PDB file of N, CA and C in Angstrom:
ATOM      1  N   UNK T1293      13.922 -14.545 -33.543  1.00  0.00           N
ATOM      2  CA  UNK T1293      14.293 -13.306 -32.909  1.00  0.00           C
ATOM      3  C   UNK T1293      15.524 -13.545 -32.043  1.00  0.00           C
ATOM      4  N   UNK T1294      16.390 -12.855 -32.291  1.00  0.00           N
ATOM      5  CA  UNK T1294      17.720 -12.922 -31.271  1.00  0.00           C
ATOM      6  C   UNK T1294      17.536 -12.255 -29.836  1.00  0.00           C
ATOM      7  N   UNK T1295      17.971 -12.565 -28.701  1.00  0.00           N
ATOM      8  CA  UNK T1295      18.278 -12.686 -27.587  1.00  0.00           C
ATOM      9  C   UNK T1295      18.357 -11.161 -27.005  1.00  0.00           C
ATOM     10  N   UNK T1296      19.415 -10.826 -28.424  1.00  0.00           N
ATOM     11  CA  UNK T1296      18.982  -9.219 -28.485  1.00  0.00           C
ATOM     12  C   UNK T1296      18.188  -8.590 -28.070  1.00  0.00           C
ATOM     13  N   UNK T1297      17.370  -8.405 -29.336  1.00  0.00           N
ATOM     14  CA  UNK T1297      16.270  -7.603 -29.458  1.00  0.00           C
ATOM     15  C   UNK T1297      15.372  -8.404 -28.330  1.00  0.00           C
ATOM     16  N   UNK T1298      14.784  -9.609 -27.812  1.00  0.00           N
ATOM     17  CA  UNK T1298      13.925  -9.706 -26.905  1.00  0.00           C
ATOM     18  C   UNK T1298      14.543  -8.914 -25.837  1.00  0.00           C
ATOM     19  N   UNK T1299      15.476  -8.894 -25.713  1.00  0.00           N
ATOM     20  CA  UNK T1299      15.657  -7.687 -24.152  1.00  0.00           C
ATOM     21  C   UNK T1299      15.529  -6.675 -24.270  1.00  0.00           C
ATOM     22  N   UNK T1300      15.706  -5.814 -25.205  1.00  0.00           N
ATOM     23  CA  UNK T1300      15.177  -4.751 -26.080  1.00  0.00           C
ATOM     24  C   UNK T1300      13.984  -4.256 -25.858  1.00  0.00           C
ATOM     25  N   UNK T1301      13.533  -5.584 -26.356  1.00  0.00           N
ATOM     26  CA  UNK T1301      11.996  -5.901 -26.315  1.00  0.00           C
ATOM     27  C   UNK T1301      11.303  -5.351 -24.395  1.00  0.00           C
ATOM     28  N   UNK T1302      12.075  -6.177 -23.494  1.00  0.00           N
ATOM     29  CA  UNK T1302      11.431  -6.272 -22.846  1.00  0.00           C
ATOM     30  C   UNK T1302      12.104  -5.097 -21.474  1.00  0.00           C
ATOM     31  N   UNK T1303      12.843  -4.306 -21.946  1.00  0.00           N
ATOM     32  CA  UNK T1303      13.150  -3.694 -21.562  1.00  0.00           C
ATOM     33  C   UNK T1303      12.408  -2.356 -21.270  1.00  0.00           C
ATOM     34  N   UNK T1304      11.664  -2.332 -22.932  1.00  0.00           N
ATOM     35  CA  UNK T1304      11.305  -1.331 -23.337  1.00  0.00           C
ATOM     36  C   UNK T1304       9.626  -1.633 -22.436  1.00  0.00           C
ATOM     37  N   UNK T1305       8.953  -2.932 -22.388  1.00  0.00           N
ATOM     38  CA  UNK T1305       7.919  -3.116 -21.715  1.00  0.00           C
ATOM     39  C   UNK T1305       8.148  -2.718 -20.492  1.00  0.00           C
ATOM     40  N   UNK T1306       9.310  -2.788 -19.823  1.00  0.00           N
ATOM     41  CA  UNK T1306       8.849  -2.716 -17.866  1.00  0.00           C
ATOM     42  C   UNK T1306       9.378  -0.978 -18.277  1.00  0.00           C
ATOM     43  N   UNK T1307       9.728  -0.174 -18.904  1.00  0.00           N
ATOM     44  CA  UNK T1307       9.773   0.915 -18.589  1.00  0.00           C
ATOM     45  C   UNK T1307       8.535   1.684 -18.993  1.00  0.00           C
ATOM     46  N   UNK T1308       7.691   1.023 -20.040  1.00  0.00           N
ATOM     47  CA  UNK T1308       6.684   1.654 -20.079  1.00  0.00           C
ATOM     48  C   UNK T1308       5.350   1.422 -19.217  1.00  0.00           C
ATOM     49  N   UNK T1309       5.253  -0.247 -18.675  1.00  0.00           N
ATOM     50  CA  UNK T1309       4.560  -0.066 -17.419  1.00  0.00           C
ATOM     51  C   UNK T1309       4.706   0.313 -16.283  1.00  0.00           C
ATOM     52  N   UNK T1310       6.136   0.880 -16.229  1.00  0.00           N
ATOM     53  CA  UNK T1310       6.531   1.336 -15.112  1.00  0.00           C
ATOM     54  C   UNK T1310       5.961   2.977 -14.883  1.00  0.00           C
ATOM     55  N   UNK T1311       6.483   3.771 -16.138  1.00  0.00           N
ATOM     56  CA  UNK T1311       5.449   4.593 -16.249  1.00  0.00           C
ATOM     57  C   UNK T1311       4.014   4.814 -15.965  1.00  0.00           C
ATOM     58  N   UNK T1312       3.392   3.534 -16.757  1.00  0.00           N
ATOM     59  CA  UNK T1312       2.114   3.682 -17.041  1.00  0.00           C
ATOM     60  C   UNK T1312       1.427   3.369 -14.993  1.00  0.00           C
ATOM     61  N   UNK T1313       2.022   2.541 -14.262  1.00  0.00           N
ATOM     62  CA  UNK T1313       1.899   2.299 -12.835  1.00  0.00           C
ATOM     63  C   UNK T1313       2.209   3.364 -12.004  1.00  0.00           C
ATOM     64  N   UNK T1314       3.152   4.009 -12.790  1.00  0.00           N
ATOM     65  CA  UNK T1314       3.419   5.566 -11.807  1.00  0.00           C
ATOM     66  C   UNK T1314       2.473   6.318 -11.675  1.00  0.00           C
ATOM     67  N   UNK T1315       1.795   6.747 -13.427  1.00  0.00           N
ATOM     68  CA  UNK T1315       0.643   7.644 -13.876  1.00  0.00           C
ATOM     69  C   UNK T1315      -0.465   6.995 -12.695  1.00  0.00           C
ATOM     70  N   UNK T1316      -0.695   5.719 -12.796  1.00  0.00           N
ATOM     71  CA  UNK T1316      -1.832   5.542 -11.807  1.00  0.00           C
ATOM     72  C   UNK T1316      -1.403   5.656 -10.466  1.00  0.00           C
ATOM     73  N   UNK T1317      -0.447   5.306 -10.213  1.00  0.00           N
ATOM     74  CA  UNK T1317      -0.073   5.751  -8.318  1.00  0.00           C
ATOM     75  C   UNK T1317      -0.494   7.546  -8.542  1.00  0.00           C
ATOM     76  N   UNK T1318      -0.147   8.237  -9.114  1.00  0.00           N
ATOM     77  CA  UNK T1318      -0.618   9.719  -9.159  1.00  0.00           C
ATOM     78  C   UNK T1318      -1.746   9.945  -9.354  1.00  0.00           C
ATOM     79  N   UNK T1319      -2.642   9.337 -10.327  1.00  0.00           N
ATOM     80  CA  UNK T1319      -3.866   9.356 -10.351  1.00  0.00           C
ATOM     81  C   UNK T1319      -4.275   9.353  -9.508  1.00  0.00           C
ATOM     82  N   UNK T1320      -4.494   8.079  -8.715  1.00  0.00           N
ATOM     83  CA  UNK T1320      -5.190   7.734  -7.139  1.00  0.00           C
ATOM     84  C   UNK T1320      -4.629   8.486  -6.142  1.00  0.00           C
ATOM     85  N   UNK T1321      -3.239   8.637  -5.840  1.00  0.00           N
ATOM     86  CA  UNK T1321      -2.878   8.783  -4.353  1.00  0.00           C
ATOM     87  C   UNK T1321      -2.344  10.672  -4.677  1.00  0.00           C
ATOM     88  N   UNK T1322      -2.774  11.773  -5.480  1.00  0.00           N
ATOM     89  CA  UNK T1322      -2.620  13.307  -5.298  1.00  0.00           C
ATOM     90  C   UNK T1322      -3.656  13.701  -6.382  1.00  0.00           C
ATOM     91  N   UNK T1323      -3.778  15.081  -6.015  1.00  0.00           N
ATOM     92  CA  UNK T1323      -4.880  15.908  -6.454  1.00  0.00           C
ATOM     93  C   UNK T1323      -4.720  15.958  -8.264  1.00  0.00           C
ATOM     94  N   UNK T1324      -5.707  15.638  -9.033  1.00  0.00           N
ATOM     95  CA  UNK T1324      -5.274  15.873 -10.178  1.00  0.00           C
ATOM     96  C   UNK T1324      -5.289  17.208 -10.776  1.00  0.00           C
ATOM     97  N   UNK T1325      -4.059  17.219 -11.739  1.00  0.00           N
ATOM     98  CA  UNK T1325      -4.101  18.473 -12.339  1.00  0.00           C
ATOM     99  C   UNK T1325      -5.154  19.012 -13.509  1.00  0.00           C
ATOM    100  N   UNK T1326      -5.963  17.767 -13.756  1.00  0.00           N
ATOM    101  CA  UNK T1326      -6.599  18.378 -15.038  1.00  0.00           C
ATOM    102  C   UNK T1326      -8.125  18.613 -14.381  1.00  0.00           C
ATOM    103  N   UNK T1327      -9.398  18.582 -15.264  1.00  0.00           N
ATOM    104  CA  UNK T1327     -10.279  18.479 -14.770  1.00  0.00           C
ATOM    105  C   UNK T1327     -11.030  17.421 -14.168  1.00  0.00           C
ATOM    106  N   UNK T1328     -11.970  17.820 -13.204  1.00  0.00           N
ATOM    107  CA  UNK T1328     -12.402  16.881 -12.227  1.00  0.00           C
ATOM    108  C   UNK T1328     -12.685  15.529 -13.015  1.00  0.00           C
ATOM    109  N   UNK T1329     -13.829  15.920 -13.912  1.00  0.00           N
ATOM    110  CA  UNK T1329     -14.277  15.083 -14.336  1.00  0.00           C
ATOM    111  C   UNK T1329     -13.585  14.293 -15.349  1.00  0.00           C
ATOM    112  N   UNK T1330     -12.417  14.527 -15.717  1.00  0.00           N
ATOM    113  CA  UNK T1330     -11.537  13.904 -16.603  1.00  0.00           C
ATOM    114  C   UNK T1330     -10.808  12.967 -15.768  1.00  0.00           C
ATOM    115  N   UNK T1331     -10.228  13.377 -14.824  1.00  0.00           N
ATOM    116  CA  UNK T1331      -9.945  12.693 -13.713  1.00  0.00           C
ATOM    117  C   UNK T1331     -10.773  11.701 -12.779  1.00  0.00           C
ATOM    118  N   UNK T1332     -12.020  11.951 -12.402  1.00  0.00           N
ATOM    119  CA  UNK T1332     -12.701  10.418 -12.498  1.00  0.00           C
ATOM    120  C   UNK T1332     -13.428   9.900 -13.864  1.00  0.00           C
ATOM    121  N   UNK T1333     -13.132  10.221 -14.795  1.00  0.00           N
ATOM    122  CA  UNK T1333     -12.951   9.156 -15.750  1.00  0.00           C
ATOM    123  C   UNK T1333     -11.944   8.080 -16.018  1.00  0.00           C
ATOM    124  N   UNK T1334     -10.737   8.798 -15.492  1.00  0.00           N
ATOM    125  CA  UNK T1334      -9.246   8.163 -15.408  1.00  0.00           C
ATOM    126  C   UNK T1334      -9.184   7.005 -14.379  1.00  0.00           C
ATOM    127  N   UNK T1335      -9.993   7.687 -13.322  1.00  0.00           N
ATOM    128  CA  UNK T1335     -10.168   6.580 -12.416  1.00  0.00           C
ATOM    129  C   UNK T1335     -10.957   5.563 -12.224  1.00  0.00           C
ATOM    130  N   UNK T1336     -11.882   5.164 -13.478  1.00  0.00           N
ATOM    131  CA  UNK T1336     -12.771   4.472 -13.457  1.00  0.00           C
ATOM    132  C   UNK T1336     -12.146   3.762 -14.146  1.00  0.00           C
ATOM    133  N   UNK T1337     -11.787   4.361 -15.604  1.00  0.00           N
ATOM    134  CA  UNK T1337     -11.494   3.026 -17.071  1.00  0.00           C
ATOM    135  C   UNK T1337     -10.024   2.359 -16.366  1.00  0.00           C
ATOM    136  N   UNK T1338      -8.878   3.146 -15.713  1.00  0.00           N
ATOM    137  CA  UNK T1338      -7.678   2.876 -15.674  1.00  0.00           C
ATOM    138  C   UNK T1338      -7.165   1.524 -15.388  1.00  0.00           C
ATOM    139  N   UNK T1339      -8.105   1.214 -14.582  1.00  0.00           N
ATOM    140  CA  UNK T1339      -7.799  -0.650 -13.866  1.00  0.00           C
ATOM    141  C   UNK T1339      -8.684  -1.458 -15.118  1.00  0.00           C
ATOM    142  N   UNK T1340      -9.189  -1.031 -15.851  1.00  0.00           N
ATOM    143  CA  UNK T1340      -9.854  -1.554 -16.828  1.00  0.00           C
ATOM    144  C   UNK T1340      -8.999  -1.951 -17.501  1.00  0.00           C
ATOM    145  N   UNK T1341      -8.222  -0.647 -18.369  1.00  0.00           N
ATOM    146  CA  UNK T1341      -7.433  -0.214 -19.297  1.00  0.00           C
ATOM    147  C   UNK T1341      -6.418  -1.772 -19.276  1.00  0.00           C
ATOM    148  N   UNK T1342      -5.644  -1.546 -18.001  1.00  0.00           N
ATOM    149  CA  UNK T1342      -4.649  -2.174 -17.707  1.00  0.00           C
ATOM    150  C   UNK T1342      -4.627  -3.768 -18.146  1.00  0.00           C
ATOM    151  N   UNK T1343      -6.192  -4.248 -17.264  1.00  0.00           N
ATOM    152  CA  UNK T1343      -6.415  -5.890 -17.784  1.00  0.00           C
ATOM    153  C   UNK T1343      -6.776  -6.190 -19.273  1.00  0.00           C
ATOM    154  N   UNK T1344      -7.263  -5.023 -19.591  1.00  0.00           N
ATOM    155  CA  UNK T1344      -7.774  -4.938 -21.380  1.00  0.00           C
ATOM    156  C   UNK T1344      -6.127  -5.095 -22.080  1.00  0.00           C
ATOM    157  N   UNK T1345      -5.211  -4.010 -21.672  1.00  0.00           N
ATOM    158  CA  UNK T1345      -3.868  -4.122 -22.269  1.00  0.00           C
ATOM    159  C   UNK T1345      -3.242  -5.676 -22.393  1.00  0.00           C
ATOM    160  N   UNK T1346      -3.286  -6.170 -20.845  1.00  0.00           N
ATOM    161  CA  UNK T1346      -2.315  -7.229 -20.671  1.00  0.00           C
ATOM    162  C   UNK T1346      -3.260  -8.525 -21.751  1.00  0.00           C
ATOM    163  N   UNK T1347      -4.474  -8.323 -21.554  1.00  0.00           N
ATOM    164  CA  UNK T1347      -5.493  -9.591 -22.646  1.00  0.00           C
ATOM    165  C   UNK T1347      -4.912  -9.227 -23.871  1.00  0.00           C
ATOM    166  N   UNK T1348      -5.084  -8.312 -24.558  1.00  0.00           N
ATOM    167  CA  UNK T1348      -4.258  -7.879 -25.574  1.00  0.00           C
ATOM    168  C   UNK T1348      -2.991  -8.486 -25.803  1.00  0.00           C
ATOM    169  N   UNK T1349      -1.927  -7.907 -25.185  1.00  0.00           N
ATOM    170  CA  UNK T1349      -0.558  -8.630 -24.848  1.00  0.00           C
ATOM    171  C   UNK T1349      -0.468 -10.386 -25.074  1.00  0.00           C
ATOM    172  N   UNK T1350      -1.000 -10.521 -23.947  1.00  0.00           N
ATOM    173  CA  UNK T1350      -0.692 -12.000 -23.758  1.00  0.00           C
ATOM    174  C   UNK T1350      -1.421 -13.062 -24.708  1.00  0.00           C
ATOM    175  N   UNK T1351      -2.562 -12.784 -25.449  1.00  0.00           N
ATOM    176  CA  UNK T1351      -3.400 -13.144 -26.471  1.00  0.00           C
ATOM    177  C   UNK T1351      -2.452 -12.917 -27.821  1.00  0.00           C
ATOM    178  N   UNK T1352      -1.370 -11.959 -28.242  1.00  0.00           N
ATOM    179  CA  UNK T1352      -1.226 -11.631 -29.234  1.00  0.00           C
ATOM    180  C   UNK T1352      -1.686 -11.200 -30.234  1.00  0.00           C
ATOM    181  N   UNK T1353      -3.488 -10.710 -30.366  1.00  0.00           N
ATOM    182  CA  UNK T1353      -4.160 -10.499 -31.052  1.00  0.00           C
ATOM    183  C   UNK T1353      -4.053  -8.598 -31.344  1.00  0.00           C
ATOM    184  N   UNK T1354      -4.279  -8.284 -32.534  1.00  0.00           N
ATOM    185  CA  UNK T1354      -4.471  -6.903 -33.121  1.00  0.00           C
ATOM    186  C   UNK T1354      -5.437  -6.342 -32.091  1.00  0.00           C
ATOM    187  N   UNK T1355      -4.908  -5.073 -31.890  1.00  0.00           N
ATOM    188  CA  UNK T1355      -5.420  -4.289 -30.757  1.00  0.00           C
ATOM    189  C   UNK T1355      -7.148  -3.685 -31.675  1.00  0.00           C
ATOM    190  N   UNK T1356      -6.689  -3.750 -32.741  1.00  0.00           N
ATOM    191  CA  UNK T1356      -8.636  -3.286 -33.154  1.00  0.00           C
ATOM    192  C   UNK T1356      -8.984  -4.525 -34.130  1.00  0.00           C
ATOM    193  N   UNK T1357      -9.285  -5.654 -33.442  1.00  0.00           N
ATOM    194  CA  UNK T1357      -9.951  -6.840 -34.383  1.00  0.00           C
ATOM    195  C   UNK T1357     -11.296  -6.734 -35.308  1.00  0.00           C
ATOM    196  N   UNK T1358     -11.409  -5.806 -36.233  1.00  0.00           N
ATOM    197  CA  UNK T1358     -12.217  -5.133 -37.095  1.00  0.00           C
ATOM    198  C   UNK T1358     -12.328  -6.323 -38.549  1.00  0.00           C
ATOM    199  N   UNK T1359     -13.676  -6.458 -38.427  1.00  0.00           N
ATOM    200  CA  UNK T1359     -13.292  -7.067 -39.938  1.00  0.00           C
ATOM    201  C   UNK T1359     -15.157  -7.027 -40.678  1.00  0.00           C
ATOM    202  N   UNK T1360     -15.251  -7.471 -41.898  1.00  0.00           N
ATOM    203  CA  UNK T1360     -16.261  -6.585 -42.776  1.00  0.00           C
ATOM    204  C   UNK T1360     -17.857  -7.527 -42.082  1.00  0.00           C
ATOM    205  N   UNK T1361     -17.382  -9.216 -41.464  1.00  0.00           N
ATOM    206  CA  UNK T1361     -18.754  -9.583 -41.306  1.00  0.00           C
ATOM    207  C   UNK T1361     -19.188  -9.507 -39.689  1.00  0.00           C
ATOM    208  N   UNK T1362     -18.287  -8.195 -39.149  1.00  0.00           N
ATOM    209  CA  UNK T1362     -19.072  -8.211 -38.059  1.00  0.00           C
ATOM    210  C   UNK T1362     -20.322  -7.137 -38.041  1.00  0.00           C
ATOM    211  N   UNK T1363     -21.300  -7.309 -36.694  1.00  0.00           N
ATOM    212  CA  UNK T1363     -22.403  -6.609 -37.048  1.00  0.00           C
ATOM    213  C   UNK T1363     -22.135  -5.524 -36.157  1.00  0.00           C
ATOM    214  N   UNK T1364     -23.056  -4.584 -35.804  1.00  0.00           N
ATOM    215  CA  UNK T1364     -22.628  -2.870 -35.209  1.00  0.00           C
ATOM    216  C   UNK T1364     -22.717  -3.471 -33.744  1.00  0.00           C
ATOM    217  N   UNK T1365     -23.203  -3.942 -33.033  1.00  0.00           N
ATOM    218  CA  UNK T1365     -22.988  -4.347 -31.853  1.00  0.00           C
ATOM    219  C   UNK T1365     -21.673  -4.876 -31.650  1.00  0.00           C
ATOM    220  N   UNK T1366     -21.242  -5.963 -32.458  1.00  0.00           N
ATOM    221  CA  UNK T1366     -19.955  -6.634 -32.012  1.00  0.00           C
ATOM    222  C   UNK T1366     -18.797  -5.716 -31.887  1.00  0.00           C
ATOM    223  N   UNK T1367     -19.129  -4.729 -33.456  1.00  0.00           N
ATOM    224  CA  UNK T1367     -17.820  -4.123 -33.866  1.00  0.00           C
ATOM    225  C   UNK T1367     -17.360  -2.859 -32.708  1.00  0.00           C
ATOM    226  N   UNK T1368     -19.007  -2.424 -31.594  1.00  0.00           N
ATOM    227  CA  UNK T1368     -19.184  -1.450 -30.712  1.00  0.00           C
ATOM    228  C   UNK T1368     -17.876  -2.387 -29.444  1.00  0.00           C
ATOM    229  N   UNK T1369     -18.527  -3.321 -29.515  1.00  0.00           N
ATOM    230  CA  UNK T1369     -18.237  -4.516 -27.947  1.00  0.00           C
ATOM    231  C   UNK T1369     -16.583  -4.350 -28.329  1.00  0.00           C
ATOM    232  N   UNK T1370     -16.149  -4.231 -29.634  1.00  0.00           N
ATOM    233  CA  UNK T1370     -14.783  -4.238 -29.450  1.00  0.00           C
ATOM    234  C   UNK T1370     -13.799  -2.918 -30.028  1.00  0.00           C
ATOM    235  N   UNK T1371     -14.548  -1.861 -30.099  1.00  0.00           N
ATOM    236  CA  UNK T1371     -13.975  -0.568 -30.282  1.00  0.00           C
ATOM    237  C   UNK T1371     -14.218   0.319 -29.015  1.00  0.00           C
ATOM    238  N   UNK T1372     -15.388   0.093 -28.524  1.00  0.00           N
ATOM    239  CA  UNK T1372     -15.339   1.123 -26.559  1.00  0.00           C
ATOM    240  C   UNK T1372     -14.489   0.548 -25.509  1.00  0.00           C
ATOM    241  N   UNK T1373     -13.737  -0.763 -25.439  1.00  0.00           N
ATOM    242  CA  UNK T1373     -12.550  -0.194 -24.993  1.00  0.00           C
ATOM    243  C   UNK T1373     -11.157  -0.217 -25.218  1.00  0.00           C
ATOM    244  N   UNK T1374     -10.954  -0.021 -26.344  1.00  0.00           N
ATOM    245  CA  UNK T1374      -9.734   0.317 -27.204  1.00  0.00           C
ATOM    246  C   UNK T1374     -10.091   2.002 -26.829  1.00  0.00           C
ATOM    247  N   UNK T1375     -10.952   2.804 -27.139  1.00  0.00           N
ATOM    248  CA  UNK T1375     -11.296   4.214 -27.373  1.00  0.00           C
ATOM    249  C   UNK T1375     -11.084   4.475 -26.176  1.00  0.00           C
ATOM    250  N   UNK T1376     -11.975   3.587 -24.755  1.00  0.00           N
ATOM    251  CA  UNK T1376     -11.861   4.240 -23.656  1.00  0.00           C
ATOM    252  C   UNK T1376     -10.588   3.868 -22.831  1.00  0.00           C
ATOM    253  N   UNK T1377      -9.775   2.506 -23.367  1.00  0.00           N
ATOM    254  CA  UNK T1377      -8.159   2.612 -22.767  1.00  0.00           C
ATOM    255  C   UNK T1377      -7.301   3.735 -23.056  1.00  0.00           C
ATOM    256  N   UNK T1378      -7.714   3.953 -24.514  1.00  0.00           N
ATOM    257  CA  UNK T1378      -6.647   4.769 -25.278  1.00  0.00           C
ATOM    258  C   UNK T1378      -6.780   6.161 -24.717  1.00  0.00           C
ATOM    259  N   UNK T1379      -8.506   6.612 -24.380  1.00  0.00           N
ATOM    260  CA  UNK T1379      -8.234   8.203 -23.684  1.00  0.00           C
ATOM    261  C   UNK T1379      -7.978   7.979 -22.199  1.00  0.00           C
ATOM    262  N   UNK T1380      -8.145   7.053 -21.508  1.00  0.00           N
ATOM    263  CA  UNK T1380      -7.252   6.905 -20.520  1.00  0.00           C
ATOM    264  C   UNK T1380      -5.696   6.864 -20.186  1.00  0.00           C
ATOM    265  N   UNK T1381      -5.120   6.049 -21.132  1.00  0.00           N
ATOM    266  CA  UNK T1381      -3.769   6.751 -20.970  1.00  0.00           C
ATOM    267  C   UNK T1381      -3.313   7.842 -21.343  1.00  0.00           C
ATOM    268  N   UNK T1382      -3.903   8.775 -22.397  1.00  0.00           N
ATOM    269  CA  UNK T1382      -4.080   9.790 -22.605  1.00  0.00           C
ATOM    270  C   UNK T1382      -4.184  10.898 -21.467  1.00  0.00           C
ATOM    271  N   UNK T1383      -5.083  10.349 -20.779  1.00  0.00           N
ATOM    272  CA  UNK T1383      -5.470  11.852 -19.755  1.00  0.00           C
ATOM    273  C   UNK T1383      -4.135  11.212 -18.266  1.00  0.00           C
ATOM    274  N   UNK T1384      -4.365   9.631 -18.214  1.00  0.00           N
ATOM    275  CA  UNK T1384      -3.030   9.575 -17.588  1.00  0.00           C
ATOM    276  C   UNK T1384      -1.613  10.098 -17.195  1.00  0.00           C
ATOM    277  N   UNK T1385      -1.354  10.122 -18.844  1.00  0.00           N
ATOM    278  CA  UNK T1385       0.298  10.374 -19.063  1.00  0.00           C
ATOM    279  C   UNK T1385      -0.068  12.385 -18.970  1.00  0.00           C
ATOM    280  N   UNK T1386      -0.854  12.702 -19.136  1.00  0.00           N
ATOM    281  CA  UNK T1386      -0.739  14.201 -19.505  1.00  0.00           C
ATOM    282  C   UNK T1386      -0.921  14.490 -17.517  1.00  0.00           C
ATOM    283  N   UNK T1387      -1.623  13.747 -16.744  1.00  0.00           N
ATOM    284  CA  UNK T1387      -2.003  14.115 -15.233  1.00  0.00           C
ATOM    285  C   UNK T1387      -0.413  13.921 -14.662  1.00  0.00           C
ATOM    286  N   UNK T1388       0.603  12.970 -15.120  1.00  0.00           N
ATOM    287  CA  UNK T1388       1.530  13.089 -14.822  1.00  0.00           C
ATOM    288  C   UNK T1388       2.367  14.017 -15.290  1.00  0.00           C
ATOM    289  N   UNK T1389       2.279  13.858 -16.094  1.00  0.00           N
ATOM    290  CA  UNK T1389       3.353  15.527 -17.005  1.00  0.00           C
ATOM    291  C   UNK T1389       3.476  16.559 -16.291  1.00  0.00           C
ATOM    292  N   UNK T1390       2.017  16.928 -16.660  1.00  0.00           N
ATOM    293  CA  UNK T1390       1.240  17.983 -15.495  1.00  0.00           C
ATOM    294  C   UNK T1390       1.938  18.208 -14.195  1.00  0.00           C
ATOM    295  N   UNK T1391       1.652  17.082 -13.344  1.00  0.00           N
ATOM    296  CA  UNK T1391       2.075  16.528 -12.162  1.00  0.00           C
ATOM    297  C   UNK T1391       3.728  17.466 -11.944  1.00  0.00           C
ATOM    298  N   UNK T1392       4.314  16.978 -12.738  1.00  0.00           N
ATOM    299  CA  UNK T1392       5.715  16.363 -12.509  1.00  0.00           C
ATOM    300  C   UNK T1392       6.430  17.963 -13.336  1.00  0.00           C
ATOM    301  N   UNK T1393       5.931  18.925 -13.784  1.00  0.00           N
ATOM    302  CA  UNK T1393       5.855  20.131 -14.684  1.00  0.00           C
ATOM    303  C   UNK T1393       5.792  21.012 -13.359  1.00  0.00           C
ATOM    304  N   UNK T1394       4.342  21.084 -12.242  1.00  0.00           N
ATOM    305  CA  UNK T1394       3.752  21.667 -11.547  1.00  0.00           C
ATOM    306  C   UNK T1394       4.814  21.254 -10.060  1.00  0.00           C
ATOM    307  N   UNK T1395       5.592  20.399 -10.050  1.00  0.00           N
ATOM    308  CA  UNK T1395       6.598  20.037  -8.825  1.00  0.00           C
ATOM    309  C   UNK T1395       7.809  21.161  -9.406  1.00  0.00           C
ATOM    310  N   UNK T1396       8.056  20.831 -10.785  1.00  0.00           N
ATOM    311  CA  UNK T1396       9.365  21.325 -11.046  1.00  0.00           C
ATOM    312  C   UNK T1396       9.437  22.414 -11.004  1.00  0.00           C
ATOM    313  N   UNK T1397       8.352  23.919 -11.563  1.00  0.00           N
ATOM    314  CA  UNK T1397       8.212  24.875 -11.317  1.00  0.00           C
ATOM    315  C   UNK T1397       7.157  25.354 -10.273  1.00  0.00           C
ATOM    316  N   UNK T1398       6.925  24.787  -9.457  1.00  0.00           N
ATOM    317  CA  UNK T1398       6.193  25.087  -8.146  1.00  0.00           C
ATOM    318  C   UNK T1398       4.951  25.769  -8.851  1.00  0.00           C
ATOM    319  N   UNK T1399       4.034  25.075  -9.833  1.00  0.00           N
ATOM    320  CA  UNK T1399       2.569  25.910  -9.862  1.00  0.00           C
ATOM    321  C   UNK T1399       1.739  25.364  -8.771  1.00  0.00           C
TER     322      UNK T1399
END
């Protein structure tokens, strides 16, 4: 890989955790825009999410390690939190949108 593209590369990482650290400074520290309870869901998985991401990352391993001889427990242990990171940044990025929508036109 050229020198390039790793900055590319890693360019593109600190702007998206930079994001993704914003979404949670909003999460925690102002009122959320969506529903309550979506919102402490956000606040439960989110610090989860984050150490689940970076194990991911730094492991290099496929984000859904699925394969035919695992059994329904294992394949559970490693699909609930892929499902529950993934609707966490989900309700994340939309609490900021929201957020940042509801500043710009004063709702």
């Amino acid at each position: 890989m050229s020198k390039k593209s790793k900055g590319i590369i890693l360019i593109q990482r600190i702007l998206v955790w930079t994001l993704y650290f914003f979404a949670g400074f909003i999460l925690y520290s102002k009122e959320g825009s969506l529903y309550p309870f979506l919102i402490t869901f956000s606040r439960i998985i989110y610090p989860l999410s984050i150490f689940w991401l970076q194990i991911r990352i730094k492991k290099r391993t496929n984000f859904l390690p699925i394969d035919s001889t695992m059994t329904t427990s294992h394949l559970w242990f490693n699909l609930l939190p892929v499902i529950a990171s993934l609707i966490t940044v989900i309700l994340s990025l939309t609490n900021i949108f929201l957020y940042i929508l509801g500043k710009l036109f004063n709702f």
